[in-house]
Short mmCIF file of C-alpha atoms in Angstrom, two decimals:
data_model
loop_
_atom_site.label_atom_id
_atom_site.label_comp_id
_atom_site.label_asym_id
_atom_site.label_seq_id
_atom_site.Cartn_x
_atom_site.Cartn_y
_atom_site.Cartn_z
CA MET A 1 6.30 -19.85 -18.88
CA LEU A 2 8.94 -22.53 -18.54
CA ARG A 3 11.78 -23.73 -20.70
CA PRO A 4 14.55 -26.12 -19.65
CA LEU A 5 18.10 -25.18 -20.31
CA LEU A 6 21.20 -26.38 -21.73
CA ILE A 7 19.52 -28.74 -23.12
CA LYS A 8 17.39 -26.14 -24.83
CA ALA A 9 13.78 -27.25 -24.88
CA VAL A 10 10.45 -25.59 -25.46
CA ALA A 11 8.03 -24.63 -22.70
CA PRO A 12 6.47 -26.03 -20.65
CA ALA A 13 8.39 -29.29 -20.20
CA VAL A 14 11.09 -29.63 -17.55
CA VAL A 15 14.19 -31.69 -18.33
CA ALA A 16 16.68 -32.79 -15.69
CA ALA A 17 20.40 -32.69 -16.40
CA GLY A 18 21.93 -35.02 -13.86
CA LEU A 19 20.57 -33.86 -10.54
CA LEU A 20 19.95 -30.26 -11.56
CA SER A 21 18.80 -28.44 -14.65
CA PHE A 22 18.71 -24.80 -15.60
CA VAL A 23 15.17 -23.66 -16.33
CA LEU A 24 14.05 -20.49 -18.04
CA VAL A 25 11.15 -19.21 -16.03
CA GLY A 26 8.16 -17.54 -17.31
CA GLY A 27 8.96 -16.25 -19.49
CA SER A 28 14.83 7.30 -23.78
CA PRO A 29 14.23 7.49 -20.00
CA PRO A 30 10.66 7.05 -18.81
CA SER A 31 8.64 10.22 -18.65
CA VAL A 32 6.62 8.96 -15.69
CA GLN A 33 8.22 7.07 -12.85
CA ALA A 34 6.99 5.56 -9.64
CA ASP A 35 7.48 7.57 -6.47
CA ILE A 36 10.12 5.49 -4.66
CA SER A 37 10.12 7.42 -1.40
CA ILE A 38 9.38 5.11 1.52
CA PRO A 39 7.24 6.92 4.13
CA MET A 40 7.81 6.25 7.79
CA THR A 41 5.37 3.71 9.17
CA GLN A 42 4.16 2.98 12.65
CA GLY A 43 4.72 -0.43 14.21
CA THR A 44 6.10 -3.35 12.22
CA PRO A 45 8.65 -2.53 9.49
CA SER A 46 7.18 -3.20 6.07
CA LEU A 47 8.04 -3.04 2.38
CA ALA A 48 4.41 -2.24 1.59
CA PRO A 49 4.87 1.54 1.09
CA MET A 50 7.62 1.00 -1.49
CA LEU A 51 5.79 -1.86 -3.25
CA LYS A 52 2.56 0.08 -3.45
CA ASN A 53 4.26 2.61 -5.71
CA ILE A 54 6.07 0.22 -8.07
CA MET A 55 3.81 -2.82 -8.42
CA PRO A 56 1.58 -1.14 -11.05
CA ALA A 57 4.64 -1.19 -13.33
CA VAL A 58 4.85 -5.01 -13.31
CA VAL A 59 2.49 -6.61 -15.83
CA ASN A 60 1.28 -10.04 -16.88
CA ILE A 61 2.04 -11.15 -20.44
CA ALA A 62 -0.12 -13.77 -22.19
CA VAL A 63 1.23 -15.27 -25.41
CA THR A 64 -0.50 -17.30 -28.10
CA SER A 65 1.77 -19.27 -30.42
CA LYS A 66 1.78 -22.16 -32.86
CA VAL A 67 3.48 -25.38 -31.79
CA GLU A 68 4.52 -27.98 -34.31
CA ILE A 69 3.25 -31.53 -33.83
CA GLN A 70 5.63 -33.97 -35.44
CA ASN A 71 6.65 -37.60 -35.19
CA PRO A 72 9.89 -37.48 -33.13
CA LEU A 73 11.40 -40.21 -35.32
CA MET A 74 11.33 -37.78 -38.23
CA GLN A 75 13.87 -35.60 -36.40
CA ASP A 76 16.45 -38.27 -37.22
CA PRO A 77 17.83 -37.36 -40.68
CA PHE A 78 18.68 -40.99 -41.48
CA PHE A 79 15.18 -42.21 -40.56
CA ARG A 80 13.68 -39.41 -42.61
CA ARG A 81 15.80 -40.25 -45.67
CA PHE A 82 14.56 -43.84 -45.52
CA PHE A 83 10.95 -42.65 -45.70
CA GLU A 84 11.40 -39.82 -48.21
CA GLY A 85 9.42 -39.91 -51.41
CA PRO A 86 5.95 -41.42 -52.01
CA GLY A 87 4.36 -42.76 -48.87
CA ALA A 88 6.38 -40.50 -46.59
CA PRO A 89 4.71 -39.42 -43.32
CA GLU A 90 2.48 -36.36 -43.51
CA GLN A 91 3.96 -32.92 -43.08
CA PRO A 92 4.08 -31.58 -39.49
CA GLN A 93 0.86 -30.13 -38.15
CA GLU A 94 0.47 -27.23 -35.74
CA ARG A 95 -1.63 -26.61 -32.69
CA GLU A 96 -2.27 -23.41 -30.76
CA SER A 97 -0.39 -23.00 -27.49
CA GLN A 98 -0.82 -20.43 -24.74
CA SER A 99 1.68 -19.41 -22.09
CA THR A 100 2.20 -16.60 -19.61
CA GLY A 101 5.05 -14.60 -18.21
CA SER A 102 5.78 -11.19 -16.76
CA GLY A 103 6.99 -7.82 -17.96
CA VAL A 104 8.03 -4.43 -16.60
CA ILE A 105 6.96 -1.01 -17.86
CA VAL A 106 10.15 0.99 -18.38
CA ASP A 107 8.79 3.93 -20.40
CA ALA A 108 5.35 5.15 -19.36
CA LYS A 109 4.93 7.72 -22.12
CA LYS A 110 5.82 5.41 -25.02
CA GLY A 111 4.40 2.26 -23.45
CA TYR A 112 7.60 0.20 -23.64
CA VAL A 113 7.58 -3.05 -21.66
CA ILE A 114 10.73 -5.11 -21.18
CA THR A 115 10.50 -8.88 -20.78
CA ASN A 116 12.42 -12.07 -21.67
CA ASN A 117 12.88 -13.27 -25.21
CA HIS A 118 11.75 -16.77 -24.22
CA VAL A 119 8.46 -15.36 -22.92
CA ILE A 120 7.41 -14.02 -26.33
CA ASP A 121 9.50 -16.14 -28.69
CA GLN A 122 7.42 -17.65 -31.53
CA ALA A 123 4.41 -15.57 -30.43
CA GLU A 124 1.48 -15.19 -32.81
CA SER A 125 -0.09 -12.63 -30.49
CA ILE A 126 0.96 -10.89 -27.28
CA ARG A 127 -1.49 -9.57 -24.69
CA VAL A 128 -0.46 -7.37 -21.74
CA ARG A 129 -2.60 -7.18 -18.60
CA LEU A 130 -1.98 -4.35 -16.16
CA SER A 131 -2.35 -4.45 -12.40
CA ASP A 132 -5.67 -2.56 -12.72
CA ASP A 133 -6.97 -5.35 -15.03
CA ARG A 134 -6.83 -3.30 -18.21
CA GLU A 135 -5.68 -5.42 -21.16
CA PHE A 136 -3.93 -4.37 -24.36
CA ASP A 137 -2.59 -6.02 -27.48
CA ALA A 138 1.17 -5.55 -27.61
CA LYS A 139 3.45 -4.85 -30.55
CA LEU A 140 6.80 -6.61 -30.64
CA ILE A 141 9.55 -3.99 -30.93
CA GLY A 142 12.46 -6.41 -30.95
CA LYS A 143 14.03 -9.43 -29.28
CA ASP A 144 17.52 -10.75 -28.67
CA PRO A 145 17.83 -14.49 -27.95
CA GLN A 146 21.50 -14.24 -26.96
CA THR A 147 20.72 -12.06 -23.94
CA ASP A 148 17.11 -13.27 -23.52
CA VAL A 149 15.78 -9.71 -23.66
CA ALA A 150 12.71 -8.51 -25.58
CA VAL A 151 10.75 -5.26 -25.77
CA VAL A 152 7.05 -4.92 -26.55
CA GLN A 153 4.89 -1.79 -26.73
CA ILE A 154 1.34 -1.03 -25.68
CA ASP A 155 -0.85 1.98 -26.43
CA ALA A 156 -2.20 2.92 -23.01
CA LYS A 157 -2.66 5.96 -20.78
CA ASN A 158 -1.79 6.51 -17.13
CA LEU A 159 1.07 4.04 -17.02
CA VAL A 160 3.71 3.89 -14.30
CA ALA A 161 7.34 2.96 -14.99
CA ILE A 162 9.92 1.61 -12.56
CA PRO A 163 13.10 3.69 -12.36
CA MET A 164 16.19 1.76 -13.43
CA ALA A 165 19.16 1.29 -11.11
CA ASP A 166 22.88 1.08 -11.88
CA SER A 167 23.16 -2.69 -11.57
CA ASP A 168 26.97 -2.47 -11.45
CA LYS A 169 26.54 -1.19 -7.91
CA ALA A 170 24.67 -4.32 -6.75
CA GLN A 171 26.58 -6.14 -4.02
CA VAL A 172 26.31 -9.56 -2.45
CA GLY A 173 24.05 -9.18 0.57
CA ASP A 174 21.87 -6.38 -0.82
CA PHE A 175 18.18 -6.96 -0.06
CA VAL A 176 16.04 -7.45 -3.17
CA VAL A 177 12.41 -8.13 -4.05
CA ALA A 178 11.12 -10.16 -7.01
CA ILE A 179 7.74 -9.27 -8.52
CA GLY A 180 5.93 -11.25 -11.19
CA SER A 181 3.31 -13.85 -12.04
CA PRO A 182 4.66 -17.24 -10.89
CA PHE A 183 2.41 -20.05 -12.11
CA GLY A 184 0.01 -17.33 -13.32
CA LEU A 185 -0.44 -15.82 -9.83
CA ARG A 186 -0.32 -12.13 -10.74
CA GLN A 187 1.37 -9.44 -8.62
CA THR A 188 3.25 -11.93 -6.45
CA VAL A 189 6.10 -10.56 -4.33
CA THR A 190 9.00 -12.51 -2.83
CA SER A 191 12.08 -11.22 -1.03
CA GLY A 192 15.69 -12.24 -0.53
CA ILE A 193 19.20 -11.00 -1.08
CA VAL A 194 21.73 -10.77 -3.87
CA SER A 195 23.53 -14.10 -3.55
CA ALA A 196 26.20 -13.44 -6.19
CA VAL A 197 26.98 -11.18 -9.13
CA GLY A 198 28.65 -11.82 -12.47
CA ARG A 199 27.37 -15.39 -12.69
CA HIS A 200 28.04 -17.36 -15.90
CA THR A 201 25.87 -20.46 -15.95
CA GLY A 202 26.73 -21.87 -19.37
CA ILE A 203 23.03 -22.17 -20.17
CA SER A 204 23.72 -21.77 -23.88
CA GLU A 205 26.99 -21.59 -25.76
CA GLY A 206 27.12 -18.23 -27.45
CA GLY A 207 24.81 -16.49 -24.96
CA TYR A 208 25.82 -13.30 -23.16
CA GLU A 209 25.62 -13.98 -19.43
CA ASP A 210 26.43 -11.78 -16.45
CA PHE A 211 23.64 -12.80 -14.10
CA ILE A 212 22.69 -11.50 -10.69
CA GLN A 213 22.02 -14.56 -8.53
CA THR A 214 19.34 -14.26 -5.86
CA ASP A 215 17.53 -16.42 -3.34
CA ALA A 216 14.33 -14.39 -3.72
CA SER A 217 11.80 -17.02 -4.79
CA ILE A 218 11.53 -17.15 -8.61
CA ASN A 219 9.28 -19.67 -10.33
CA PRO A 220 7.86 -20.36 -13.81
CA GLY A 221 5.89 -17.24 -14.75
CA ASN A 222 8.31 -14.84 -13.05
CA SER A 223 10.29 -14.55 -16.28
CA GLY A 224 10.46 -10.99 -17.53
CA GLY A 225 9.33 -9.56 -14.20
CA ALA A 226 11.15 -7.24 -11.84
CA LEU A 227 14.01 -7.67 -9.40
CA VAL A 228 14.16 -4.44 -7.40
CA ASN A 229 16.25 -3.06 -4.57
CA LEU A 230 14.78 -1.55 -1.44
CA ASN A 231 14.76 1.88 -3.06
CA GLY A 232 12.20 0.54 -5.52
CA GLU A 233 14.67 0.62 -8.42
CA LEU A 234 14.86 -2.05 -11.10
CA ILE A 235 18.22 -3.86 -10.89
CA GLY A 236 17.44 -6.97 -12.93
CA ILE A 237 15.01 -9.02 -15.04
CA PRO A 238 14.44 -12.58 -13.67
CA SER A 239 15.30 -15.05 -16.41
CA ASN A 240 15.95 -18.58 -15.16
CA ILE A 241 16.42 -20.82 -12.16
CA LEU A 242 18.48 -23.80 -11.13
CA SER A 243 16.08 -26.52 -10.11
CA ARG A 244 15.57 -30.24 -9.65
CA SER A 245 11.86 -30.11 -10.35
CA GLY A 246 11.18 -26.82 -12.13
CA GLY A 247 10.24 -25.08 -8.88
CA ASN A 248 12.29 -22.70 -6.75
CA ILE A 249 15.12 -24.00 -4.57
CA GLY A 250 16.60 -20.60 -3.80
CA ILE A 251 18.91 -20.26 -6.81
CA GLY A 252 17.53 -17.81 -9.35
CA PHE A 253 19.20 -15.62 -11.96
CA ALA A 254 18.32 -12.17 -13.26
CA ILE A 255 19.72 -10.23 -16.21
CA PRO A 256 21.42 -7.13 -14.74
CA MET A 257 19.65 -3.93 -15.70
CA ASN A 258 22.69 -2.26 -17.25
CA GLN A 259 22.95 -5.12 -19.73
CA ALA A 260 19.19 -5.26 -20.30
CA ARG A 261 19.02 -1.49 -20.81
CA ASN A 262 21.83 -1.58 -23.38
CA VAL A 263 20.01 -4.29 -25.34
CA MET A 264 16.66 -2.54 -24.93
CA ASP A 265 18.02 0.73 -26.32
CA GLN A 266 19.33 -1.07 -29.42
CA LEU A 267 16.06 -2.96 -29.91
CA VAL A 268 14.09 0.28 -29.73
CA GLU A 269 16.50 2.04 -32.09
CA HIS A 270 17.20 -0.73 -34.61
CA GLY A 271 14.76 -3.56 -33.90
CA SER A 272 17.72 -5.84 -33.33
CA VAL A 273 21.09 -5.84 -31.58
CA GLN A 274 24.16 -4.90 -33.56
CA ARG A 275 26.56 -7.30 -31.88
CA GLY A 276 30.13 -6.12 -31.41
CA ARG A 277 33.24 -8.19 -32.09
CA ILE A 278 36.99 -7.79 -32.05
CA GLY A 279 37.91 -11.17 -33.52
CA VAL A 280 39.81 -13.26 -30.99
CA VAL A 281 39.70 -16.85 -29.79
CA GLY A 282 40.70 -17.18 -26.16
CA GLN A 283 40.35 -18.95 -22.86
CA ASP A 284 40.55 -18.30 -19.14
CA VAL A 285 43.89 -18.08 -17.40
CA THR A 286 43.94 -21.26 -15.29
CA PRO A 287 46.47 -21.86 -12.48
CA ASP A 288 48.48 -24.08 -14.84
CA LEU A 289 48.48 -21.42 -17.57
CA ALA A 290 49.40 -18.75 -15.04
CA LYS A 291 52.41 -20.83 -14.03
CA ALA A 292 53.37 -21.47 -17.66
CA PHE A 293 53.18 -17.75 -18.52
CA GLY A 294 54.86 -16.67 -15.28
CA LEU A 295 51.82 -14.77 -14.00
CA PRO A 296 51.35 -13.92 -10.31
CA SER A 297 47.67 -14.99 -10.30
CA ALA A 298 45.15 -16.97 -12.37
CA ARG A 299 43.12 -14.09 -13.72
CA GLY A 300 42.55 -12.59 -17.12
CA ALA A 301 42.00 -13.98 -20.60
CA VAL A 302 44.73 -15.42 -22.80
CA VAL A 303 44.47 -14.84 -26.55
CA ALA A 304 44.85 -18.21 -28.29
CA GLN A 305 44.21 -16.94 -31.81
CA VAL A 306 43.57 -13.64 -33.58
CA VAL A 307 41.23 -13.79 -36.58
CA PRO A 308 43.04 -12.44 -39.67
CA ASP A 309 41.95 -8.95 -40.77
CA SER A 310 39.78 -8.59 -37.66
CA PRO A 311 39.70 -5.42 -35.54
CA ALA A 312 42.01 -7.13 -33.02
CA ASP A 313 44.48 -8.02 -35.75
CA LYS A 314 44.47 -4.47 -37.09
CA ALA A 315 45.02 -3.06 -33.58
CA GLY A 316 48.08 -5.27 -33.02
CA LEU A 317 46.70 -7.84 -30.58
CA LYS A 318 48.68 -11.10 -30.76
CA SER A 319 48.39 -14.73 -29.76
CA GLU A 320 49.60 -15.37 -26.17
CA ASP A 321 48.69 -11.82 -25.08
CA ILE A 322 47.11 -11.83 -21.62
CA ILE A 323 44.19 -9.39 -21.40
CA LEU A 324 43.94 -8.07 -17.84
CA GLU A 325 41.56 -5.12 -18.17
CA ALA A 326 38.95 -3.81 -20.59
CA ASN A 327 37.98 -0.14 -20.35
CA GLY A 328 39.44 0.04 -16.87
CA LYS A 329 37.51 -2.97 -15.57
CA GLU A 330 39.42 -6.05 -14.46
CA VAL A 331 38.94 -9.06 -16.73
CA GLN A 332 38.49 -12.27 -14.75
CA SER A 333 37.67 -14.60 -17.67
CA PHE A 334 37.39 -14.79 -21.44
CA VAL A 335 33.61 -15.05 -21.16
CA GLN A 336 33.53 -11.76 -19.28
CA LEU A 337 35.61 -10.11 -22.01
CA ARG A 338 33.41 -11.56 -24.75
CA ASN A 339 30.26 -10.34 -22.98
CA ALA A 340 31.66 -6.84 -22.56
CA VAL A 341 32.69 -6.54 -26.21
CA GLY A 342 29.55 -8.22 -27.54
CA LEU A 343 27.33 -5.65 -25.86
CA MET A 344 29.30 -2.62 -27.02
CA ARG A 345 28.12 -0.50 -29.91
CA VAL A 346 29.82 -1.01 -33.25
CA GLY A 347 32.45 1.70 -33.69
CA GLU A 348 33.08 2.14 -29.97
CA LYS A 349 36.61 1.61 -28.74
CA VAL A 350 37.67 -0.83 -26.06
CA LYS A 351 40.91 -0.03 -24.23
CA LEU A 352 42.69 -3.22 -23.29
CA LYS A 353 45.45 -3.60 -20.73
CA VAL A 354 47.59 -6.44 -22.03
CA LEU A 355 50.56 -8.39 -20.71
CA ARG A 356 52.91 -9.48 -23.51
CA GLU A 357 56.04 -11.46 -22.62
CA GLY A 358 55.77 -10.16 -19.07
CA LYS A 359 55.57 -6.51 -20.09
CA PRO A 360 52.36 -4.44 -19.80
CA ARG A 361 51.05 -2.48 -22.74
CA ASP A 362 47.85 -0.69 -23.73
CA ILE A 363 46.01 -1.58 -26.95
CA THR A 364 42.88 0.16 -28.22
CA VAL A 365 40.58 -1.84 -30.48
CA GLU A 366 37.64 -0.44 -32.42
CA VAL A 367 34.68 -2.77 -32.03
CA GLY A 368 33.55 -4.27 -35.32
CA LYS A 369 30.18 -5.65 -36.33
CA ALA A 370 29.70 -9.36 -35.72
CA GLU A 371 26.95 -9.53 -38.33
CA ASP A 372 29.52 -8.67 -41.00
CA GLN A 373 30.52 -12.34 -40.88
CA VAL A 374 27.11 -13.95 -40.41
CA ALA A 375 25.40 -15.88 -43.19
CA SER A 376 21.71 -16.74 -43.45
CA GLY A 377 20.89 -20.24 -44.69
CA GLU A 378 18.18 -18.88 -47.00
CA GLY A 379 20.82 -17.27 -49.18
CA LEU A 380 22.87 -20.46 -49.45
CA HIS A 381 20.62 -23.47 -50.06
CA PRO A 382 16.83 -23.96 -49.71
CA ALA A 383 17.32 -26.82 -47.25
CA LEU A 384 19.42 -24.56 -44.98
CA ALA A 385 16.66 -21.96 -44.62
CA GLY A 386 16.04 -21.10 -40.98
CA ALA A 387 19.69 -21.46 -39.93
CA VAL A 388 22.18 -18.69 -39.19
CA PHE A 389 25.90 -19.40 -39.53
CA GLY A 390 28.78 -17.43 -38.06
CA PRO A 391 32.52 -17.61 -37.38
CA ARG A 392 33.46 -20.16 -34.76
CA ALA A 393 35.97 -17.72 -33.30
CA GLU A 394 33.18 -15.45 -32.10
CA ILE A 395 31.93 -18.20 -29.76
CA ALA A 396 35.06 -19.99 -28.60
CA GLY A 397 36.58 -19.40 -25.18
CA LYS A 398 35.41 -22.14 -22.88
CA PRO A 399 36.93 -22.24 -19.38
CA SER A 400 38.45 -25.65 -20.02
CA GLY A 401 40.16 -24.40 -23.14
CA GLU A 402 38.53 -26.73 -25.65
CA GLY A 403 37.17 -25.36 -28.92
CA LEU A 404 40.24 -23.22 -29.60
CA ASP A 405 40.48 -24.39 -33.21
CA ALA A 406 38.61 -21.71 -35.15
CA LYS A 407 38.18 -23.89 -38.24
CA GLY A 408 34.62 -24.55 -39.29
CA VAL A 409 31.54 -22.36 -38.95
CA LEU A 410 29.14 -22.28 -36.05
CA VAL A 411 25.41 -22.87 -36.40
CA GLN A 412 24.27 -19.91 -34.31
CA GLN A 413 20.49 -20.35 -34.67
CA VAL A 414 18.04 -22.88 -36.09
CA ALA A 415 14.38 -21.91 -36.30
CA PRO A 416 12.07 -24.69 -35.02
CA GLY A 417 10.27 -26.46 -37.86
CA SER A 418 12.47 -24.83 -40.52
CA PRO A 419 14.05 -26.73 -43.45
CA ALA A 420 17.41 -26.54 -41.64
CA ALA A 421 15.86 -28.11 -38.53
CA ARG A 422 14.34 -30.91 -40.62
CA THR A 423 17.74 -31.47 -42.21
CA GLY A 424 19.03 -32.26 -38.72
CA LEU A 425 21.07 -29.15 -37.91
CA ARG A 426 21.04 -27.92 -34.31
CA PRO A 427 22.22 -24.71 -32.63
CA ASP A 428 25.92 -24.92 -31.62
CA ASP A 429 26.73 -27.49 -34.32
CA VAL A 430 30.03 -26.76 -36.08
CA VAL A 431 30.22 -27.43 -39.83
CA ILE A 432 33.82 -28.45 -40.47
CA ALA A 433 33.50 -29.62 -44.08
CA VAL A 434 31.17 -29.29 -47.07
CA ASN A 435 31.32 -31.96 -49.77
CA ARG A 436 34.52 -33.29 -48.17
CA GLN A 437 36.27 -29.94 -48.38
CA SER A 438 37.46 -28.42 -45.10
CA ILE A 439 36.02 -25.11 -43.96
CA ASP A 440 38.59 -22.61 -42.69
CA SER A 441 36.59 -19.38 -43.12
CA MET A 442 33.10 -18.01 -43.59
CA ALA A 443 34.00 -17.14 -47.19
CA LYS A 444 34.92 -20.76 -47.91
CA PHE A 445 31.69 -22.00 -46.33
CA GLU A 446 29.55 -19.59 -48.36
CA GLU A 447 31.40 -20.58 -51.54
CA LEU A 448 30.79 -24.31 -51.01
CA ALA A 449 27.31 -24.19 -49.44
CA GLY A 450 25.87 -21.44 -51.62
CA VAL A 451 24.93 -23.70 -54.53
CA LYS A 452 21.17 -22.87 -54.41
CA GLU A 453 20.26 -26.40 -55.50
CA GLY A 454 21.59 -29.95 -55.57
CA GLN A 455 22.96 -32.04 -52.73
CA LEU A 456 25.42 -31.08 -49.99
CA LEU A 457 27.33 -33.38 -47.66
CA LEU A 458 27.94 -31.61 -44.36
CA HIS A 459 30.49 -32.92 -41.86
CA VAL A 460 29.30 -31.66 -38.49
CA GLN A 461 30.86 -31.62 -35.02
CA ARG A 462 28.27 -31.92 -32.26
CA GLY A 463 29.57 -31.77 -28.72
CA ASP A 464 32.25 -34.43 -28.38
CA GLY A 465 31.01 -36.35 -31.43
CA ALA A 466 30.62 -35.88 -35.17
CA LEU A 467 28.21 -36.90 -37.93
CA PHE A 468 27.42 -36.42 -41.61
CA LEU A 469 24.22 -34.74 -42.84
CA ILE A 470 22.82 -34.90 -46.35
CA VAL A 471 21.30 -31.60 -47.50
CA ARG A 472 19.08 -31.57 -50.59
#
């Protein structure tokens, strides 16, 4: 299964961005685990003994979904307005689409299989094929687009699960093996090393990234498969590649298992992820900022704004604070801080080491629930159905420092083919005004947009530009 990135597109097309494009590829502890002991072999060294024990845990996932067929000109809201009314083009039609990816059995007793969200997103049906050719219909337990993790469940006997490693211990230079179904070729194994850890690719604004980079060959269809160490332990879930053509050039990215396991546990428990928040807008400490603040090095995250009445505000965090550590772990960037907080459970406490006016201090913040300030378009206006809106402050924090103004609300999600999509809204749009009235909070947006009927004039920022959208 294949989906181009940043630049979010739908599989299986590949879109180039300049010379390179990011491409999504693919697509309680286990009671039974593979025996990871590697017996001594005679002659040539081989990974075969280890692989023999864990490969039955890597499965093929076949997905059937509905794809909308629509005149691309009708995606332009101005073109569509011109043709609205009698004689307008027919409503979009759908066709059946099939795609494949990979998955990993992580709980043999309960039949839980972890994979990528983009492998099963929009699925009408999900079919899992084991290494012994048994096939089972799978039930979707939950999915999380922001981390690209999903969990499905099959009802099967005699399953084998891969033991999960502590991915925080992965180091550059560690040998790793990728297992999956590239281009539909089941049970394919490639090897390489960990090329980097803690990678942030910027694939999607608002996503939670902390990738393990590897040169083990990963191709379309590997998505959701296994990246394992030489002990036969699962350290990551291959998710995307950097590529000129959609094929492997030795730069692949896997979701670290500690992050995937955290998300998986919440999906199994709640069916969704209860995203944490503390309510700050921030940016990386650049060399220029380090000099301006009198810091010895360009590391950490500077707080540019604290959202009123947020957990950070209540804990005493202030603008211009420099966050150096979170729960004892050094903070290198604002994105790293946001990822750490966003994956914490609501109610947990994050201990921050902060530098304020050159003096260190410790501040403990109780993680709040991001969904407390999220609004669904269905509850606001019929034409906004399919969109999810949230505070801009929860997404800001780009390395270059732009986007620090927290005014406006962020379009977090837009379902393909939904009324909101037909209106012209896109993910990562920022609504800065409704009916010519500025938006400075979620409450103000809900007040102005929640009219249930009638026409709305949305002023939207998109990238470096802006436009007006008519909603009716």
